Tab-separated table of C-alpha atoms in Angstrom:
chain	number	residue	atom	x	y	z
A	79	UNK	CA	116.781	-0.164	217.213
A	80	UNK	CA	113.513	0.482	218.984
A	81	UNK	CA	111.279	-2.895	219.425
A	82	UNK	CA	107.690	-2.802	220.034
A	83	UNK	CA	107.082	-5.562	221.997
A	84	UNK	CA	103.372	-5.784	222.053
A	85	UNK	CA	101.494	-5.788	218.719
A	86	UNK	CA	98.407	-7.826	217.434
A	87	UNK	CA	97.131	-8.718	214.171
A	88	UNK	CA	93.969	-6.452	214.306
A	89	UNK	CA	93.354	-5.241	211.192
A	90	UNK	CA	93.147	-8.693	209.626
A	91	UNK	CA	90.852	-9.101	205.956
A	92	UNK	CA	87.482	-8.889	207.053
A	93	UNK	CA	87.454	-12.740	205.555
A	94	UNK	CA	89.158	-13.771	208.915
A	95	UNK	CA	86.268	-13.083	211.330
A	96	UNK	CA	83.728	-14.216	208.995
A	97	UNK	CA	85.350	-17.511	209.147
A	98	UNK	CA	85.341	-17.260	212.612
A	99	UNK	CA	81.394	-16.442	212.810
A	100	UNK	CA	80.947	-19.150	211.355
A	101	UNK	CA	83.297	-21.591	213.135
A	102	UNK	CA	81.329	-20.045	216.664
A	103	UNK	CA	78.204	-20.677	215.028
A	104	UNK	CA	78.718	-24.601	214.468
A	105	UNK	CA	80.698	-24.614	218.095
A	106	UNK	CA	78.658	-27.026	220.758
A	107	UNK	CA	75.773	-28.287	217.558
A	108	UNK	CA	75.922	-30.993	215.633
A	109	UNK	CA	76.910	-28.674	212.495
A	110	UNK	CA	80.580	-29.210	211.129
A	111	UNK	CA	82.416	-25.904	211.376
A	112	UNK	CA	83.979	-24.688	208.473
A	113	UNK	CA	86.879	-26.078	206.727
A	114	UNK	CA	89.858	-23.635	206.860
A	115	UNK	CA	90.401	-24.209	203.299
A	116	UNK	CA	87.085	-22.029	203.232
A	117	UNK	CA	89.323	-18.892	204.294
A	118	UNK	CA	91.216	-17.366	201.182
A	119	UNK	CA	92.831	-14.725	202.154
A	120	UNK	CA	95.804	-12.990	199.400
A	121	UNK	CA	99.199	-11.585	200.200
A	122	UNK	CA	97.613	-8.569	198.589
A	123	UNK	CA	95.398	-7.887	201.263
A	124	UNK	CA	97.810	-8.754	204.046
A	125	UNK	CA	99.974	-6.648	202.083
A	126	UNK	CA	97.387	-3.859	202.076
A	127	UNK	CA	96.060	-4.681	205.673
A	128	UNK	CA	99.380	-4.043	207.326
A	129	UNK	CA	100.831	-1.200	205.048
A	130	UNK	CA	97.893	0.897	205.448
A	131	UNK	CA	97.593	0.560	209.125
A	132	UNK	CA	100.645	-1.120	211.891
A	133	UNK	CA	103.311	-0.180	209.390
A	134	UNK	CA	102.140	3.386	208.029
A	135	UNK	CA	102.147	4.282	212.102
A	136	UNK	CA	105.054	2.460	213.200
A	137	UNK	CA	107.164	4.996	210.323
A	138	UNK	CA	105.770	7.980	211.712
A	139	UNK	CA	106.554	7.344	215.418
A	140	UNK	CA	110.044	5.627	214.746
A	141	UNK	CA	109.725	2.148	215.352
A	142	UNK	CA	111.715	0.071	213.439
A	143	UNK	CA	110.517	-3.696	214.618
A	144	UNK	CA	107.439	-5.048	216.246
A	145	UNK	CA	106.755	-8.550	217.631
A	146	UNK	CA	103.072	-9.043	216.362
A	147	UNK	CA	100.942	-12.048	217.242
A	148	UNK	CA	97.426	-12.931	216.527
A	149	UNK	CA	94.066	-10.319	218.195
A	150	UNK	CA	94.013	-10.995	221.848
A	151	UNK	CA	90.310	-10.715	221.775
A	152	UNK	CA	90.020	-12.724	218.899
A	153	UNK	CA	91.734	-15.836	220.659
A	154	UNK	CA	88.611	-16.393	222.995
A	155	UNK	CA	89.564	-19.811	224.494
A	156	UNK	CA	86.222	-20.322	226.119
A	157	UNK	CA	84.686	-20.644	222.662
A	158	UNK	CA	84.212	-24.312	221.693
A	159	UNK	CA	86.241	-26.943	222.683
A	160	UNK	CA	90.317	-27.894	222.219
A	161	UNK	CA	89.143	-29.171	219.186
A	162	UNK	CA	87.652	-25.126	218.018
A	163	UNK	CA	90.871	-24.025	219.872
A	164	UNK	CA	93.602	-25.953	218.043
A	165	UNK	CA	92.154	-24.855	214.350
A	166	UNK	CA	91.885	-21.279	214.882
A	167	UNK	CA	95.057	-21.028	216.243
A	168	UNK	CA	96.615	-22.766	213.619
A	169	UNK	CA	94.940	-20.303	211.379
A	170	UNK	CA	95.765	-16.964	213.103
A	171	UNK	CA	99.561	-18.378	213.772
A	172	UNK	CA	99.800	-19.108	210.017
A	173	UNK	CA	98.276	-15.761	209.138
A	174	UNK	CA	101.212	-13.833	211.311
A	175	UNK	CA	103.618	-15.933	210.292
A	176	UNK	CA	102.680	-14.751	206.878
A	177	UNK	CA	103.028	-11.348	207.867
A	178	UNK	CA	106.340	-11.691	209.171
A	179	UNK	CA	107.480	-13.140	206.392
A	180	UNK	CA	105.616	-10.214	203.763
A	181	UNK	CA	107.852	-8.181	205.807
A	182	UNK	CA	110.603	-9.748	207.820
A	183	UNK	CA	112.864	-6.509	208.804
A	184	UNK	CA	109.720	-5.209	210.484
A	185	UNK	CA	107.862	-8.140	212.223
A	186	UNK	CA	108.639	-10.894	214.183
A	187	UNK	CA	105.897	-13.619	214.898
A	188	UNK	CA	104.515	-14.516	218.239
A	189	UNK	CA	101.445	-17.090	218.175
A	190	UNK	CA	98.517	-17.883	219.980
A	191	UNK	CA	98.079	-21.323	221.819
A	192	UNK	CA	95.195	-23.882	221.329
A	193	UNK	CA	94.059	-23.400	224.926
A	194	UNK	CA	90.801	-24.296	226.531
A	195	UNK	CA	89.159	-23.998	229.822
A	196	UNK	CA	89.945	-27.389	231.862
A	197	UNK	CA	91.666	-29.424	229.274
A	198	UNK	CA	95.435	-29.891	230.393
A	199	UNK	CA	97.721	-27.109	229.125
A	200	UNK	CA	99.835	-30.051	227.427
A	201	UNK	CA	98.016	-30.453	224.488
A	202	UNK	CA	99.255	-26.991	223.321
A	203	UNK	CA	102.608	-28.260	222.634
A	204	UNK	CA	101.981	-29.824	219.366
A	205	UNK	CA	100.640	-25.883	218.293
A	206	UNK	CA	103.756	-24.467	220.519
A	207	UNK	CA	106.339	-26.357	218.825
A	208	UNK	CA	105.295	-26.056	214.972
A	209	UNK	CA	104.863	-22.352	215.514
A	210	UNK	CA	108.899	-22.463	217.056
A	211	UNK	CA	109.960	-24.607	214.829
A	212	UNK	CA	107.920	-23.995	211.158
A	213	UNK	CA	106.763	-21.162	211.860
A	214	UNK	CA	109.809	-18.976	213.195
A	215	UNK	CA	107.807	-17.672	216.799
A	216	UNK	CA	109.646	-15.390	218.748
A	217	UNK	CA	107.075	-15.525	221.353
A	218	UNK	CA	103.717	-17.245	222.414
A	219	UNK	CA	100.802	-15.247	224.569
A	220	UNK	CA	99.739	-17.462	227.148
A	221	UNK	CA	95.989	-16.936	228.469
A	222	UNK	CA	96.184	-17.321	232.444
A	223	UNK	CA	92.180	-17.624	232.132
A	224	UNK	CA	91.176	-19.587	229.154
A	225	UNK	CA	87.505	-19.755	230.596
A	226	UNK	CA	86.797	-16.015	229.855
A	227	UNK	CA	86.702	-14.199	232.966
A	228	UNK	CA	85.431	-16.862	235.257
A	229	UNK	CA	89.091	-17.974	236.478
A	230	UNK	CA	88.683	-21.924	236.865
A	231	UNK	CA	92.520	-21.880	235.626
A	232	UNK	CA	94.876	-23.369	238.090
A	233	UNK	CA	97.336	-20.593	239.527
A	234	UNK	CA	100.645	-20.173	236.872
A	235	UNK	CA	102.642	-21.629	239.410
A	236	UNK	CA	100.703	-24.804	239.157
A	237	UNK	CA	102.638	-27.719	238.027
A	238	UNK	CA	99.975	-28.653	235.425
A	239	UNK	CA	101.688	-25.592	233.601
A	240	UNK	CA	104.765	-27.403	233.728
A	241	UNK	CA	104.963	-29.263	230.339
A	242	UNK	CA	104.305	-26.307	228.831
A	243	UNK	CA	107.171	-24.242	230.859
A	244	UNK	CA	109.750	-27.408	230.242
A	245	UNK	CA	109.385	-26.296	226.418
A	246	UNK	CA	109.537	-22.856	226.388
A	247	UNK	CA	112.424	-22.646	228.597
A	248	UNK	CA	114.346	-25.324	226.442
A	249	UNK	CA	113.406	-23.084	223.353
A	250	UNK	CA	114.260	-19.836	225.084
A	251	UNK	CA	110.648	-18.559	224.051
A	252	UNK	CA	109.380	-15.712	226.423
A	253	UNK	CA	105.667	-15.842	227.004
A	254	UNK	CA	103.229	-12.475	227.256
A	255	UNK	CA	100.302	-13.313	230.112
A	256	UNK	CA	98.046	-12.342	227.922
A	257	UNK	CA	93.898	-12.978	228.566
A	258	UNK	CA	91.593	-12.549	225.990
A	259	UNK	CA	87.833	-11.857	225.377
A	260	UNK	CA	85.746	-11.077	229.096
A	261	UNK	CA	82.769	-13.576	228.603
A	262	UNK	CA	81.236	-12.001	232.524
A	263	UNK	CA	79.635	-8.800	232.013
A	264	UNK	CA	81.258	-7.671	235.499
A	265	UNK	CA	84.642	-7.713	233.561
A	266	UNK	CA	85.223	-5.721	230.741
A	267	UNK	CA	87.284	-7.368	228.648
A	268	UNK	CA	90.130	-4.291	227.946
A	269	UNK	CA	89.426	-1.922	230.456
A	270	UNK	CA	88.666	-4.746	233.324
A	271	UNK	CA	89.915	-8.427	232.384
A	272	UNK	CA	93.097	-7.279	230.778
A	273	UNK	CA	94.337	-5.431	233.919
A	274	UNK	CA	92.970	-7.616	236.438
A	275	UNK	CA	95.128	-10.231	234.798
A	276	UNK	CA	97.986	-8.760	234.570
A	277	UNK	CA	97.718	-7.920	237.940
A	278	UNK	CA	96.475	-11.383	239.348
A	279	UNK	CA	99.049	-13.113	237.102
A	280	UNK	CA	101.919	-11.176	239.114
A	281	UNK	CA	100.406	-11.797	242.321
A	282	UNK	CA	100.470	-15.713	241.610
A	283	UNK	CA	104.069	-15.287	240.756
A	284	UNK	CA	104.629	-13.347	244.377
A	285	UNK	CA	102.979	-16.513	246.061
A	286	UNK	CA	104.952	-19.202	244.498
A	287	UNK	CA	108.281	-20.342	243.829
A	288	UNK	CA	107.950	-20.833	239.896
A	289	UNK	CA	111.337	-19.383	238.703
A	290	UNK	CA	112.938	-21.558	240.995
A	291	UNK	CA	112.049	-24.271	239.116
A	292	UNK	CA	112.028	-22.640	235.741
A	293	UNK	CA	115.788	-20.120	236.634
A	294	UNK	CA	115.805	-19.151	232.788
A	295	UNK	CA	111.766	-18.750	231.753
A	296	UNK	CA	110.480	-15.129	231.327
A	297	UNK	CA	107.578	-13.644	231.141
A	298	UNK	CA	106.365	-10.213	229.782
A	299	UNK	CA	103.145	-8.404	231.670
A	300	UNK	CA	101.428	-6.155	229.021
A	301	UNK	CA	99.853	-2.912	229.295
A	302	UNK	CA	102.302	-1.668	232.280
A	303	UNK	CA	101.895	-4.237	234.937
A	304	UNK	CA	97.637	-3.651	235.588
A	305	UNK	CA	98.305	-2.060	238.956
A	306	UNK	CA	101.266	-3.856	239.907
A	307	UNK	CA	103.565	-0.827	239.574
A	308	UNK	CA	101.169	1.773	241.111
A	309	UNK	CA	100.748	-0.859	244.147
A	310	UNK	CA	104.197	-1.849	244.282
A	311	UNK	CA	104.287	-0.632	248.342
A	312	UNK	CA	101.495	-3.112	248.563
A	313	UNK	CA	102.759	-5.719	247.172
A	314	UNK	CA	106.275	-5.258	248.892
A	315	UNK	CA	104.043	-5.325	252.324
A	316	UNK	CA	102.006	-8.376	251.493
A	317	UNK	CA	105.492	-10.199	250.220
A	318	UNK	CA	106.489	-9.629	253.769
A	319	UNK	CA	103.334	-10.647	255.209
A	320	UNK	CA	103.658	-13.867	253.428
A	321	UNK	CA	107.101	-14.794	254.150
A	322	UNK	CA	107.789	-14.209	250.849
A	323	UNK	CA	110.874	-12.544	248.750
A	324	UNK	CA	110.841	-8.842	248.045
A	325	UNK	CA	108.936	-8.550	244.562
A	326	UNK	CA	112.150	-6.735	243.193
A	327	UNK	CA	113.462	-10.519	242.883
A	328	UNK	CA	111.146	-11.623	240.538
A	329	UNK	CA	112.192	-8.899	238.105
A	330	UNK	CA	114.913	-11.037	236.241
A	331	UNK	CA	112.206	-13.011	235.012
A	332	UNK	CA	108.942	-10.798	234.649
A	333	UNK	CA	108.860	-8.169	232.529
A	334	UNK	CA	106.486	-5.571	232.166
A	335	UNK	CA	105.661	-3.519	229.377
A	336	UNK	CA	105.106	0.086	228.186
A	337	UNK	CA	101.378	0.151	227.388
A	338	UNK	CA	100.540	3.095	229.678
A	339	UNK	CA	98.947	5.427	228.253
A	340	UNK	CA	99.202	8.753	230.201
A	341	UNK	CA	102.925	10.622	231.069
A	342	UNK	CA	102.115	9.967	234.356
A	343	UNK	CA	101.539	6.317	234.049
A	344	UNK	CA	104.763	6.241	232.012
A	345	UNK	CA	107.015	8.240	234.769
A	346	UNK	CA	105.154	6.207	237.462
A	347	UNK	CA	106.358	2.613	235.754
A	348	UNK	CA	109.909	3.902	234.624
A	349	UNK	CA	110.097	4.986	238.025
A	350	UNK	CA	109.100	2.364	240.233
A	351	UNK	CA	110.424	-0.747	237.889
A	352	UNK	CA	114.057	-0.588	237.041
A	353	UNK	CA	114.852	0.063	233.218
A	354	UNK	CA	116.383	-3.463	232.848
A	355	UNK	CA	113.162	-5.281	233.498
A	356	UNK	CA	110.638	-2.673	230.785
A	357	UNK	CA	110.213	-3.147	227.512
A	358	UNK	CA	108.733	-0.436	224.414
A	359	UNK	CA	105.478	-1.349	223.945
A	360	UNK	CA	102.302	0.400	222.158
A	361	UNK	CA	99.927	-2.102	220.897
A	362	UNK	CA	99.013	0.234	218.685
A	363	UNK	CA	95.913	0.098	217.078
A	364	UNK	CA	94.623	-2.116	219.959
A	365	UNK	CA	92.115	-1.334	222.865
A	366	UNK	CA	92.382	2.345	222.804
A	367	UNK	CA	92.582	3.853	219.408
A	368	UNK	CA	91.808	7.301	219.979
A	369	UNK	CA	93.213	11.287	219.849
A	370	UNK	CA	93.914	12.100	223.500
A	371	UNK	CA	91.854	15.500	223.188
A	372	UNK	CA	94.756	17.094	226.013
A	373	UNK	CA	97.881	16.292	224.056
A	374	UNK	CA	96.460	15.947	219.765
A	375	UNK	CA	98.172	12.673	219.825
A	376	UNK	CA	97.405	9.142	219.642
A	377	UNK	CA	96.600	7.757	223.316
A	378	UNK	CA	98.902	4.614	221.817
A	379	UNK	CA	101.765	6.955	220.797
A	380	UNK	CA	103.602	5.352	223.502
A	381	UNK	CA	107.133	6.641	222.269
A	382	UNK	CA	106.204	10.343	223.095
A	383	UNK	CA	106.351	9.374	226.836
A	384	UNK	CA	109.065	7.510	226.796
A	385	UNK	CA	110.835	10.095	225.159
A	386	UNK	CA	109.380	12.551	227.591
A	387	UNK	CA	110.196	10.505	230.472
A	388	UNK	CA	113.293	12.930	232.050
A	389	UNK	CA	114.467	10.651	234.907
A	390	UNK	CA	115.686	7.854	231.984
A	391	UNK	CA	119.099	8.406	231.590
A	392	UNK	CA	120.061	7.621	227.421
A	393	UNK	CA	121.122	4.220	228.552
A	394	UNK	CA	118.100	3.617	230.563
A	395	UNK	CA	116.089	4.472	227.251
A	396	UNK	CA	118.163	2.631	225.342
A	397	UNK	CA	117.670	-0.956	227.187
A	398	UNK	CA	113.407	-0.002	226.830
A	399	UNK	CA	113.455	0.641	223.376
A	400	UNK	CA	115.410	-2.131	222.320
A	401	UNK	CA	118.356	-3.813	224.436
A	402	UNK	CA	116.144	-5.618	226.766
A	403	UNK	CA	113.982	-6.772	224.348
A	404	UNK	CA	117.000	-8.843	222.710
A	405	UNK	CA	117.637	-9.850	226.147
A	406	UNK	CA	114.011	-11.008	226.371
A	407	UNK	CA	113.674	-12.401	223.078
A	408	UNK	CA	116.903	-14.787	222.140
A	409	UNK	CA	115.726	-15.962	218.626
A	410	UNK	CA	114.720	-12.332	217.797
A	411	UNK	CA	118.436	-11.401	218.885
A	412	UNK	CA	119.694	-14.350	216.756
A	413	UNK	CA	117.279	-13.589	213.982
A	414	UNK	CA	118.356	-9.984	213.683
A	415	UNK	CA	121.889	-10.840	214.204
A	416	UNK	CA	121.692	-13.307	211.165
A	417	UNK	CA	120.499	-10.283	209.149
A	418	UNK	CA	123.172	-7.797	210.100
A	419	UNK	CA	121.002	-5.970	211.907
């Protein structure tokens, strides 16, 4: 089974981001935002919106399952307050959860969390458990820098994360350090803030002594790692510099994935991370959505480099494309398992 790890919810009804307008608009006035009754949305159109676009590509590139959660960009924590936060979240987690369930052999849900910038990470565990529990999450993405770029967080090894950790370690729920919308003009928000995150979020985890704590919790880096992989002498010299355990012991519990999207960058990853700690990834129709005018092929065809990648041996490419994710993802393993599959 090949598991794409990393999908979002991009191609939602148009009806979702005007709802959304208009919820930004009233954010920080006296106006009442909408009511979410406001947003009608059919299974038609999910039905349409997903046929037409994530599933059409994942049958021509062979994928059989992907774990889809709400638009990264779209969660934008720094909008509003927890009050904005904890409605639109409900409403993008019920939206994939509907998706999931319009097709449940070919998505499983992951949600978003109700975060916002200095408000204690606690309060998302009302949104974290209904979207376990109700909802069937496989997943959550958790935003290392719900201010938008301006990093006022806490460090992940902070213990005000620690309510939140408690929970998804007892529900053996993975999260994806996942940032969303760049609100500083330095950072872009794909090309910049996404990769500096993933690359600061690993660094914090290098510093601190998190999985001590927290032996079973995991966590998946997207898009390859940021630099992590290409720097991986660096951060192997600044481990020692710090008194600090060889990186290569963190990999048990991080995870990074396959959203690389060059050859090189694949062979480079596969290489320096061992197979047991990568996961398929494409998040197809995501960032970058283009022809790569070199190869005639989607940039976010990330199977074709996988496949290409010669060093994997068949049980190396095996464990990517599927085995570690059902390492990495227990109630996925269950949920498949229940199925036949």
């Amino acid at each position: 089974m090949i598991i794409d790890a990393h999908g979002h919810f991009t191609t939602a009804p148009p009806q979702l981001a005007h709802w959304r307008e208009r919820q930004v608009a009233a954010a920080g006035s006296a106006e009442r935002g909408p009511d979410p009754d406001d947003l009608v949305i059919g299974d038609d159109e999910l039905r349409e919106a997903i046929a037409a676009n994530q599933l059409r590509l994942m049958d021509e590139r062979g994928t059989d399952l992907t774990v889809f959660s709400p638009r990264a960009s779209f969660m934008a924590h720094h909008i509003g307050d927890f009050a904005v936060s904890s409605v639109w979240a409900r409403i993008c987690n019920d939206l994939v959860h509907r998706v999931s369930t319009l097709f449940p052999g070919r998505f499983a849900m992951g949600a978003m969390l109700p975060q916002s910038p200095g408000v204690d990470p606690a309060t998302c565990l009302p949104e974290l458990r209904r979207a376990v529990e109700e909802l069937g999450a496989v997943t959550v993405n958790l935003n290392p820098d719900p201010s938008g770029g301006r990093w006022t967080a806490p460090p992940l090894t902070d213990r005000s994360w620690y309510p939140l950790y408690e929970a998804l370690a007892a529900y053996e729920v993975p999260a994806m350090i996942h940032v969303s919308t760049s609100c500083n003009p330095a950072f872009h928000t794909t090309g910049a803030h996404y990769l500096n995150a993933d690359t600061t979020a690993f660094m914090q985890l290098l510093q601190g002594d998190l999985f001590r704590d927290f032996p079973t919790l995991k966590f998946v880096i997207p898009h390859g790692g940021g630099a992590v992989p290409y720097h991986w002498g660096r951060f192997r010299g600044l481990a020692m510099a710090l008194d600090r355990p060889e990186p290569e012991t963190l990999l048990d519990n991080v995870f990074f994935d396959t959203c690389v999207y060059h050859q090189p960058g694949i062979d480079l990853l596969t290489r320096v991370v061992p197979s047991r700690s990568v996961l398929f990834a494409s998040e197809m129709i995501g960032a970058v959505r283009g022809i790569d005018p070199r190869t005639g092929h989607f940039f976010d065809d990330t199977k074709r480099y996988v496949d290409a990648a010669a060093h994997l041996s068949d049980d190396e490419r095996a464990a990517v494309y599927g085995g570690n994710a059902l390492r990495v993802y227990p109630r996925l393993a269950a949920r498949l398992a229940a199925a036949g599959r």
